[in-house]
Amino acid sequence: MENFENQNQENTNTEFHSRLDMTELQQSLELVKAEIGKVIIGQESMIEHLLVALLSNGHVLIEGVPGVAKTITAKLLAKTIDVGFSRIQFTPDLMPSDILGTSIFNVKNSEFEFKKGPIFSSFILIDEINRSPAKTQAALFEVMEERQITIDGKQYEMQEPFLVVATQNPIEHEGTYRLPEAQLDRFLFKINVGYPNLSQEVQIIKNQHENRLEDKTDAVQKVISGAQLKMYQNLVKDVVVETHLLEYIAKIIVNTRENQFLYLGASPRASLALLTASKSFAAVRGRDFVTPEDIKEASYAVLRHRVMVSPEHEMEGLTADEIIRQILEAIEIPR
């Protein structure tokens, strides 16, 4: 009996022993949250999803009405990381060369020289991404997927880490262009940002009133280096995912393709995105293994922009998030 109890104790200790040390990663992310919290009130979900995307080395599309801190949150996140930063304001007259760069004739040596555009940085903020036409949108396809661009037959590699955070306004349609499905599929996450609650709204107003002349964004400090971020991204790759959870991910994705309410289901790229995001959610919570809850939490941001609701059901008010919720409830959770 005593041996049996000792064995149980050993099994318990082994079960909760973490293979990977997530302490430094968690401490660094808390520092990032603290810096952003100097300015942003609330929006914890958006900030957490941005951090998960950072660890996953994936691009993010943030959608919300004007004034809910989409752009400033992305800018503050960039300020906490010691890497290059570029902001590109998309407009209807923006050309691909304004983003990627162009070849300029050098009179001195009688040769064309490539002048790099703002995309050549590590953290790219694209504001109002849906305000540029299809030709400009297409310029992002290669760089977002392959981390390189091809100009005049020559390839230029992006420096790592490379992250695109784009914002768009869902309610304004004048002078906007719908993002192609191929480009939407290149975003790891689509984050929907809502209004703050009453207590958060009061705190926002108080902060503005009490700091009339102070710009708090200047107080945000860099707390993570590019090398640290790359190290954390590599650490997340080693997070354990059991075989039955891999099957759980596959069942979710296949269900979107067979769902009667969806006109378009998710591609295999969505499966890989869901796997990567689930690992990052586990790491953010200090675990070196994925749970079904990590997968469920990642599913909404990974899938909502990759599936299309059937027109007849969309007219009835059914949303992608509601269908994803139904899918997650219908599939048995592995234990």
mmCIF file of C-alpha atoms in Angstrom:
data_model
loop_
_atom_site.group_PDB
_atom_site.id
_atom_site.type_symbol
_atom_site.label_atom_id
_atom_site.label_comp_id
_atom_site.label_asym_id
_atom_site.label_seq_id
_atom_site.Cartn_x
_atom_site.Cartn_y
_atom_site.Cartn_z
ATOM 1 C CA MET A 1 0.000 0.000 0.000
ATOM 2 C CA GLU A 2 2.818 2.357 0.857
ATOM 3 C CA ASN A 3 4.577 1.545 -2.425
ATOM 4 C CA PHE A 4 1.353 2.205 -4.312
ATOM 5 C CA GLU A 5 1.013 5.639 -2.679
ATOM 6 C CA ASN A 6 4.644 6.468 -3.440
ATOM 7 C CA GLN A 7 4.119 5.458 -7.054
ATOM 8 C CA ASN A 8 1.038 7.653 -7.303
ATOM 9 C CA GLN A 9 2.998 10.566 -5.856
ATOM 10 C CA GLU A 10 5.775 10.047 -8.414
ATOM 11 C CA ASN A 11 3.258 9.905 -11.260
ATOM 12 C CA THR A 12 1.646 13.114 -10.035
ATOM 13 C CA ASN A 13 4.997 14.880 -9.883
ATOM 14 C CA THR A 14 5.870 13.682 -13.383
ATOM 15 C CA GLU A 15 2.506 14.750 -14.745
ATOM 16 C CA PHE A 16 2.905 18.356 -13.682
ATOM 17 C CA HIS A 17 6.589 18.661 -14.469
ATOM 18 C CA SER A 18 7.193 21.105 -17.312
ATOM 19 C CA ARG A 19 9.738 20.106 -19.935
ATOM 20 C CA LEU A 20 10.160 23.684 -21.194
ATOM 21 C CA ASP A 21 10.975 26.663 -19.000
ATOM 22 C CA MET A 22 8.367 29.301 -19.854
ATOM 23 C CA THR A 23 9.321 31.632 -16.997
ATOM 24 C CA GLU A 24 11.297 34.173 -19.036
ATOM 25 C CA LEU A 25 8.714 34.148 -21.827
ATOM 26 C CA GLN A 26 5.874 34.853 -19.411
ATOM 27 C CA GLN A 27 7.829 37.570 -17.611
ATOM 28 C CA SER A 28 8.613 39.297 -20.906
ATOM 29 C CA LEU A 29 4.982 39.186 -22.024
ATOM 30 C CA GLU A 30 3.873 40.647 -18.693
ATOM 31 C CA LEU A 31 6.323 43.499 -19.224
ATOM 32 C CA VAL A 32 4.845 44.102 -22.675
ATOM 33 C CA LYS A 33 1.314 44.135 -21.225
ATOM 34 C CA ALA A 34 2.405 46.563 -18.503
ATOM 35 C CA GLU A 35 3.902 48.960 -21.048
ATOM 36 C CA ILE A 36 0.803 48.871 -23.252
ATOM 37 C CA GLY A 37 -1.366 49.258 -20.137
ATOM 38 C CA LYS A 38 0.184 52.678 -19.515
ATOM 39 C CA VAL A 39 -1.988 53.929 -22.361
ATOM 40 C CA ILE A 40 -4.657 51.358 -23.230
ATOM 41 C CA ILE A 41 -7.573 50.680 -20.884
ATOM 42 C CA GLY A 42 -9.257 47.312 -21.343
ATOM 43 C CA GLN A 43 -8.992 45.452 -24.683
ATOM 44 C CA GLU A 44 -7.297 42.542 -22.898
ATOM 45 C CA SER A 45 -8.482 40.062 -25.532
ATOM 46 C CA MET A 46 -7.019 42.070 -28.416
ATOM 47 C CA ILE A 47 -3.692 42.474 -26.616
ATOM 48 C CA GLU A 48 -3.498 38.774 -25.736
ATOM 49 C CA HIS A 49 -4.273 37.736 -29.310
ATOM 50 C CA LEU A 50 -1.591 40.108 -30.587
ATOM 51 C CA LEU A 51 0.941 38.527 -28.228
ATOM 52 C CA VAL A 52 -0.098 35.053 -29.350
ATOM 53 C CA ALA A 53 0.359 36.135 -32.970
ATOM 54 C CA LEU A 54 3.823 37.445 -32.104
ATOM 55 C CA LEU A 55 4.818 34.085 -30.649
ATOM 56 C CA SER A 56 3.283 32.324 -33.655
ATOM 57 C CA ASN A 57 5.109 34.566 -36.138
ATOM 58 C CA GLY A 58 1.763 35.222 -37.813
ATOM 59 C CA HIS A 59 0.059 38.260 -39.295
ATOM 60 C CA VAL A 60 -3.022 39.883 -37.746
ATOM 61 C CA LEU A 61 -6.062 41.685 -39.114
ATOM 62 C CA ILE A 62 -7.794 43.908 -36.539
ATOM 63 C CA GLU A 63 -11.361 44.935 -37.329
ATOM 64 C CA GLY A 64 -13.374 47.445 -35.355
ATOM 65 C CA VAL A 65 -15.238 50.724 -35.560
ATOM 66 C CA PRO A 66 -13.228 53.969 -35.413
ATOM 67 C CA GLY A 67 -11.895 54.998 -32.008
ATOM 68 C CA VAL A 68 -11.500 51.623 -30.264
ATOM 69 C CA ALA A 69 -7.673 51.824 -30.124
ATOM 70 C CA LYS A 70 -6.859 49.449 -33.010
ATOM 71 C CA THR A 71 -4.008 51.468 -34.487
ATOM 72 C CA ILE A 72 -2.544 52.840 -31.282
ATOM 73 C CA THR A 73 -2.442 49.369 -29.676
ATOM 74 C CA ALA A 74 -0.488 48.025 -32.629
ATOM 75 C CA LYS A 75 1.880 51.019 -32.478
ATOM 76 C CA LEU A 76 2.430 50.561 -28.747
ATOM 77 C CA LEU A 77 3.141 46.854 -29.215
ATOM 78 C CA ALA A 78 5.743 47.753 -31.823
ATOM 79 C CA LYS A 79 7.316 50.230 -29.391
ATOM 80 C CA THR A 80 7.859 47.489 -26.799
ATOM 81 C CA ILE A 81 9.935 45.392 -29.232
ATOM 82 C CA ASP A 82 13.404 46.489 -30.296
ATOM 83 C CA VAL A 83 12.935 45.878 -34.031
ATOM 84 C CA GLY A 84 12.366 48.036 -37.104
ATOM 85 C CA PHE A 85 8.902 49.558 -37.492
ATOM 86 C CA SER A 86 7.039 50.910 -40.525
ATOM 87 C CA ARG A 87 3.560 52.329 -40.796
ATOM 88 C CA ILE A 88 1.796 52.359 -44.154
ATOM 89 C CA GLN A 89 -1.431 54.308 -44.586
ATOM 90 C CA PHE A 90 -3.447 52.638 -47.325
ATOM 91 C CA THR A 91 -5.286 54.995 -49.669
ATOM 92 C CA PRO A 92 -7.118 54.490 -53.010
ATOM 93 C CA ASP A 93 -4.192 55.952 -54.981
ATOM 94 C CA LEU A 94 -1.484 53.860 -53.298
ATOM 95 C CA MET A 95 0.594 51.850 -55.795
ATOM 96 C CA PRO A 96 2.481 48.564 -55.245
ATOM 97 C CA SER A 97 5.800 50.380 -55.680
ATOM 98 C CA ASP A 98 4.858 52.685 -52.788
ATOM 99 C CA ILE A 99 4.919 49.590 -50.562
ATOM 100 C CA LEU A 100 7.564 47.320 -52.035
ATOM 101 C CA GLY A 101 9.988 49.855 -53.495
ATOM 102 C CA THR A 102 11.128 50.699 -57.002
ATOM 103 C CA SER A 103 14.181 50.681 -59.257
ATOM 104 C CA ILE A 104 15.721 54.108 -59.795
ATOM 105 C CA PHE A 105 18.273 54.966 -62.480
ATOM 106 C CA ASN A 106 21.583 56.101 -60.986
ATOM 107 C CA VAL A 107 23.181 58.635 -63.309
ATOM 108 C CA LYS A 108 26.626 58.235 -61.711
ATOM 109 C CA ASN A 109 27.093 54.570 -62.588
ATOM 110 C CA SER A 110 24.437 54.363 -65.324
ATOM 111 C CA GLU A 111 22.675 51.499 -63.560
ATOM 112 C CA PHE A 112 19.303 50.918 -61.988
ATOM 113 C CA GLU A 113 19.321 50.640 -58.194
ATOM 114 C CA PHE A 114 16.536 49.214 -56.111
ATOM 115 C CA LYS A 115 15.207 51.587 -53.474
ATOM 116 C CA LYS A 116 13.467 49.582 -50.757
ATOM 117 C CA GLY A 117 9.938 50.492 -49.705
ATOM 118 C CA PRO A 118 8.471 50.620 -46.183
ATOM 119 C CA ILE A 119 7.650 46.893 -46.266
ATOM 120 C CA PHE A 120 11.336 46.252 -45.556
ATOM 121 C CA SER A 121 11.050 46.270 -41.795
ATOM 122 C CA SER A 122 10.222 43.818 -39.020
ATOM 123 C CA PHE A 123 6.938 45.196 -37.663
ATOM 124 C CA ILE A 124 4.598 46.570 -40.332
ATOM 125 C CA LEU A 125 1.429 48.444 -39.382
ATOM 126 C CA ILE A 126 -0.973 48.812 -42.302
ATOM 127 C CA ASP A 127 -3.718 51.249 -41.396
ATOM 128 C CA GLU A 128 -7.106 50.915 -43.153
ATOM 129 C CA ILE A 129 -5.923 48.049 -45.346
ATOM 130 C CA ASN A 130 -9.238 47.883 -47.196
ATOM 131 C CA ARG A 131 -8.829 51.385 -48.655
ATOM 132 C CA SER A 132 -6.528 50.307 -51.501
ATOM 133 C CA PRO A 133 -7.608 48.540 -54.709
ATOM 134 C CA ALA A 134 -6.866 44.965 -55.790
ATOM 135 C CA LYS A 135 -3.558 45.742 -57.504
ATOM 136 C CA THR A 136 -2.072 47.139 -54.297
ATOM 137 C CA GLN A 137 -3.588 44.362 -52.202
ATOM 138 C CA ALA A 138 -1.953 41.766 -54.459
ATOM 139 C CA ALA A 139 1.461 43.277 -53.774
ATOM 140 C CA LEU A 140 1.224 41.839 -50.249
ATOM 141 C CA PHE A 141 0.535 38.226 -51.267
ATOM 142 C CA GLU A 142 4.122 37.078 -51.707
ATOM 143 C CA VAL A 143 5.665 38.996 -48.825
ATOM 144 C CA MET A 144 3.053 37.892 -46.288
ATOM 145 C CA GLU A 145 3.242 34.218 -47.200
ATOM 146 C CA GLU A 146 6.881 33.712 -48.194
ATOM 147 C CA ARG A 147 8.586 36.577 -46.342
ATOM 148 C CA GLN A 148 10.191 37.745 -49.572
ATOM 149 C CA ILE A 149 9.432 39.948 -52.577
ATOM 150 C CA THR A 150 10.463 39.583 -56.205
ATOM 151 C CA ILE A 151 11.312 42.771 -58.103
ATOM 152 C CA ASP A 152 12.745 42.753 -61.643
ATOM 153 C CA GLY A 153 13.442 39.035 -61.345
ATOM 154 C CA LYS A 154 15.456 39.407 -58.127
ATOM 155 C CA GLN A 155 14.350 38.087 -54.744
ATOM 156 C CA TYR A 156 14.700 40.107 -51.555
ATOM 157 C CA GLU A 157 14.326 38.307 -48.224
ATOM 158 C CA MET A 158 12.574 39.932 -45.283
ATOM 159 C CA GLN A 159 14.458 40.111 -42.012
ATOM 160 C CA GLU A 160 13.115 38.055 -39.119
ATOM 161 C CA PRO A 161 10.964 38.540 -37.176
ATOM 162 C CA PHE A 162 8.488 39.829 -39.773
ATOM 163 C CA LEU A 163 4.949 40.698 -38.693
ATOM 164 C CA VAL A 164 2.136 42.523 -40.481
ATOM 165 C CA VAL A 165 -0.636 44.024 -38.355
ATOM 166 C CA ALA A 166 -3.441 45.526 -40.430
ATOM 167 C CA THR A 167 -6.562 47.430 -39.368
ATOM 168 C CA GLN A 168 -9.881 47.920 -41.105
ATOM 169 C CA ASN A 169 -13.225 49.554 -40.457
ATOM 170 C CA PRO A 170 -16.198 47.179 -40.908
ATOM 171 C CA ILE A 171 -18.954 49.791 -41.163
ATOM 172 C CA GLU A 172 -17.601 52.214 -43.766
ATOM 173 C CA HIS A 173 -17.943 51.177 -47.401
ATOM 174 C CA GLU A 174 -17.358 54.444 -49.268
ATOM 175 C CA GLY A 175 -13.904 54.334 -50.862
ATOM 176 C CA THR A 176 -13.114 50.836 -49.568
ATOM 177 C CA TYR A 177 -12.323 47.555 -51.315
ATOM 178 C CA ARG A 178 -13.137 44.084 -50.048
ATOM 179 C CA LEU A 179 -10.015 42.093 -49.196
ATOM 180 C CA PRO A 180 -9.509 39.075 -51.499
ATOM 181 C CA GLU A 181 -10.029 35.687 -49.883
ATOM 182 C CA ALA A 182 -6.449 34.774 -50.790
ATOM 183 C CA GLN A 183 -5.150 37.672 -48.740
ATOM 184 C CA LEU A 184 -7.478 37.049 -45.793
ATOM 185 C CA ASP A 185 -6.168 33.486 -45.657
ATOM 186 C CA ARG A 186 -2.640 34.836 -45.122
ATOM 187 C CA PHE A 187 -3.614 36.398 -41.794
ATOM 188 C CA LEU A 188 -3.165 34.082 -38.819
ATOM 189 C CA PHE A 189 -5.844 35.947 -36.843
ATOM 190 C CA LYS A 190 -8.750 38.231 -37.451
ATOM 191 C CA ILE A 191 -9.462 40.067 -34.197
ATOM 192 C CA ASN A 192 -12.833 41.748 -33.736
ATOM 193 C CA VAL A 193 -12.575 44.709 -31.373
ATOM 194 C CA GLY A 194 -15.637 45.967 -29.541
ATOM 195 C CA TYR A 195 -16.452 48.943 -27.332
ATOM 196 C CA PRO A 196 -15.130 49.213 -23.757
ATOM 197 C CA ASN A 197 -17.571 48.638 -20.909
ATOM 198 C CA LEU A 198 -18.845 51.405 -18.616
ATOM 199 C CA SER A 199 -16.065 51.252 -15.994
ATOM 200 C CA GLN A 200 -13.386 51.181 -18.726
ATOM 201 C CA GLU A 201 -15.021 54.128 -20.490
ATOM 202 C CA VAL A 202 -14.984 56.111 -17.236
ATOM 203 C CA GLN A 203 -11.293 55.301 -16.709
ATOM 204 C CA ILE A 204 -10.444 56.392 -20.262
ATOM 205 C CA ILE A 205 -12.161 59.738 -19.696
ATOM 206 C CA LYS A 206 -10.471 60.213 -16.293
ATOM 207 C CA ASN A 207 -7.028 59.469 -17.726
ATOM 208 C CA GLN A 208 -7.530 62.018 -20.471
ATOM 209 C CA HIS A 209 -8.791 64.625 -18.021
ATOM 210 C CA GLU A 210 -5.989 64.154 -15.482
ATOM 211 C CA ASN A 211 -3.182 64.114 -18.058
ATOM 212 C CA ARG A 212 -4.143 67.049 -20.225
ATOM 213 C CA LEU A 213 -0.662 67.785 -21.594
ATOM 214 C CA GLU A 214 1.052 64.453 -21.074
ATOM 215 C CA ASP A 215 1.538 62.047 -23.965
ATOM 216 C CA LYS A 216 1.732 58.653 -22.306
ATOM 217 C CA THR A 217 2.884 56.942 -25.486
ATOM 218 C CA ASP A 218 6.303 58.513 -24.923
ATOM 219 C CA ALA A 219 6.585 56.581 -21.646
ATOM 220 C CA VAL A 220 6.303 53.184 -23.369
ATOM 221 C CA GLN A 221 9.704 51.461 -23.346
ATOM 222 C CA LYS A 222 11.247 48.657 -25.368
ATOM 223 C CA VAL A 223 11.282 45.514 -23.230
ATOM 224 C CA ILE A 224 11.973 42.714 -25.740
ATOM 225 C CA SER A 225 14.739 42.463 -28.324
ATOM 226 C CA GLY A 226 14.324 40.916 -31.740
ATOM 227 C CA ALA A 227 16.632 38.061 -30.714
ATOM 228 C CA GLN A 228 14.503 37.350 -27.621
ATOM 229 C CA LEU A 229 11.328 37.288 -29.683
ATOM 230 C CA LYS A 230 12.896 34.848 -32.149
ATOM 231 C CA MET A 231 14.003 32.661 -29.223
ATOM 232 C CA TYR A 232 10.456 32.644 -27.797
ATOM 233 C CA GLN A 233 9.036 31.742 -31.219
ATOM 234 C CA ASN A 234 11.399 28.768 -31.433
ATOM 235 C CA LEU A 235 10.489 27.748 -27.880
ATOM 236 C CA VAL A 236 6.791 27.680 -28.739
ATOM 237 C CA LYS A 237 7.467 25.235 -31.582
ATOM 238 C CA ASP A 238 8.483 22.638 -28.983
ATOM 239 C CA VAL A 239 5.164 22.788 -27.114
ATOM 240 C CA VAL A 240 3.666 19.283 -26.975
ATOM 241 C CA VAL A 241 0.449 18.452 -28.832
ATOM 242 C CA GLU A 242 -0.958 14.975 -28.281
ATOM 243 C CA THR A 243 -2.156 12.952 -31.277
ATOM 244 C CA HIS A 244 -5.808 13.041 -30.175
ATOM 245 C CA LEU A 245 -5.629 16.850 -30.140
ATOM 246 C CA LEU A 246 -4.213 16.897 -33.663
ATOM 247 C CA GLU A 247 -7.244 14.838 -34.681
ATOM 248 C CA TYR A 248 -9.478 17.306 -32.798
ATOM 249 C CA ILE A 249 -8.049 20.173 -34.872
ATOM 250 C CA ALA A 250 -8.614 18.203 -38.079
ATOM 251 C CA LYS A 251 -12.229 17.456 -37.122
ATOM 252 C CA ILE A 252 -12.925 21.162 -36.547
ATOM 253 C CA ILE A 253 -11.495 22.130 -39.938
ATOM 254 C CA VAL A 254 -13.230 19.305 -41.848
ATOM 255 C CA ASN A 255 -16.527 20.223 -40.172
ATOM 256 C CA THR A 256 -16.294 23.736 -41.647
ATOM 257 C CA ARG A 257 -16.103 22.187 -45.129
ATOM 258 C CA GLU A 258 -19.132 19.974 -44.540
ATOM 259 C CA ASN A 259 -21.224 22.491 -42.599
ATOM 260 C CA GLN A 260 -24.581 23.287 -44.206
ATOM 261 C CA PHE A 261 -24.446 26.915 -43.048
ATOM 262 C CA LEU A 262 -21.100 27.649 -44.703
ATOM 263 C CA TYR A 263 -20.544 28.390 -48.367
ATOM 264 C CA LEU A 264 -16.751 28.115 -48.002
ATOM 265 C CA GLY A 265 -14.855 26.046 -45.459
ATOM 266 C CA ALA A 266 -11.337 26.402 -44.092
ATOM 267 C CA SER A 267 -8.240 25.253 -45.990
ATOM 268 C CA PRO A 268 -5.316 23.140 -44.711
ATOM 269 C CA ARG A 269 -3.548 26.426 -44.014
ATOM 270 C CA ALA A 270 -6.193 26.993 -41.328
ATOM 271 C CA SER A 271 -5.290 23.625 -39.740
ATOM 272 C CA LEU A 272 -1.658 24.662 -39.475
ATOM 273 C CA ALA A 273 -2.633 28.103 -38.177
ATOM 274 C CA LEU A 274 -4.859 26.561 -35.509
ATOM 275 C CA LEU A 275 -2.053 24.227 -34.436
ATOM 276 C CA THR A 276 0.483 27.061 -34.170
ATOM 277 C CA ALA A 277 -1.890 29.421 -32.368
ATOM 278 C CA SER A 278 -2.884 26.715 -29.871
ATOM 279 C CA LYS A 279 0.771 26.176 -28.982
ATOM 280 C CA SER A 280 1.212 29.907 -28.414
ATOM 281 C CA PHE A 281 -1.901 30.133 -26.223
ATOM 282 C CA ALA A 282 -0.474 27.305 -24.099
ATOM 283 C CA ALA A 283 2.883 29.089 -23.833
ATOM 284 C CA VAL A 284 1.236 32.378 -22.810
ATOM 285 C CA ARG A 285 -0.396 30.477 -19.978
ATOM 286 C CA GLY A 286 2.917 28.968 -18.890
ATOM 287 C CA ARG A 287 2.304 25.432 -20.170
ATOM 288 C CA ASP A 288 4.444 23.330 -22.482
ATOM 289 C CA PHE A 289 1.474 21.271 -23.665
ATOM 290 C CA VAL A 290 -1.740 22.117 -25.507
ATOM 291 C CA THR A 291 -5.206 21.516 -24.055
ATOM 292 C CA PRO A 292 -8.571 21.410 -25.873
ATOM 293 C CA GLU A 293 -9.359 24.804 -24.322
ATOM 294 C CA ASP A 294 -6.350 26.335 -26.120
ATOM 295 C CA ILE A 295 -7.659 25.003 -29.422
ATOM 296 C CA LYS A 296 -11.184 26.250 -28.777
ATOM 297 C CA GLU A 297 -9.954 29.713 -27.791
ATOM 298 C CA ALA A 298 -7.812 29.992 -30.912
ATOM 299 C CA SER A 299 -10.539 28.723 -33.249
ATOM 300 C CA TYR A 300 -12.576 31.930 -33.492
ATOM 301 C CA ALA A 301 -9.710 34.251 -34.481
ATOM 302 C CA VAL A 302 -8.207 31.634 -36.806
ATOM 303 C CA LEU A 303 -11.418 30.682 -38.623
ATOM 304 C CA ARG A 304 -13.772 33.671 -38.697
ATOM 305 C CA HIS A 305 -12.093 35.216 -41.768
ATOM 306 C CA ARG A 306 -11.443 31.899 -43.517
ATOM 307 C CA VAL A 307 -15.036 30.687 -43.764
ATOM 308 C CA MET A 308 -17.957 32.207 -45.659
ATOM 309 C CA VAL A 309 -21.524 32.034 -44.400
ATOM 310 C CA SER A 310 -24.051 30.922 -47.011
ATOM 311 C CA PRO A 311 -25.924 33.971 -48.399
ATOM 312 C CA GLU A 312 -29.354 32.731 -47.285
ATOM 313 C CA HIS A 313 -28.137 32.154 -43.720
ATOM 314 C CA GLU A 314 -26.224 35.426 -43.665
ATOM 315 C CA MET A 315 -29.484 37.209 -44.509
ATOM 316 C CA GLU A 316 -30.989 35.542 -41.444
ATOM 317 C CA GLY A 317 -28.308 37.190 -39.280
ATOM 318 C CA LEU A 318 -26.133 34.114 -38.760
ATOM 319 C CA THR A 319 -22.461 35.029 -38.249
ATOM 320 C CA ALA A 320 -19.236 33.088 -38.721
ATOM 321 C CA ASP A 321 -18.562 33.230 -34.967
ATOM 322 C CA GLU A 322 -21.953 31.675 -34.201
ATOM 323 C CA ILE A 323 -21.336 28.823 -36.643
ATOM 324 C CA ILE A 324 -17.853 28.228 -35.221
ATOM 325 C CA ARG A 325 -19.388 28.067 -31.735
ATOM 326 C CA GLN A 326 -21.904 25.473 -32.956
ATOM 327 C CA ILE A 327 -19.109 23.410 -34.528
ATOM 328 C CA LEU A 328 -17.081 23.452 -31.315
ATOM 329 C CA GLU A 329 -20.128 22.403 -29.277
ATOM 330 C CA ALA A 330 -20.960 19.567 -31.673
ATOM 331 C CA ILE A 331 -17.505 17.956 -31.696
ATOM 332 C CA GLU A 332 -16.673 15.813 -28.698
ATOM 333 C CA ILE A 333 -13.807 17.269 -26.662
ATOM 334 C CA PRO A 334 -10.953 14.764 -26.336
ATOM 335 C CA ARG A 335 -9.752 14.052 -22.784
#
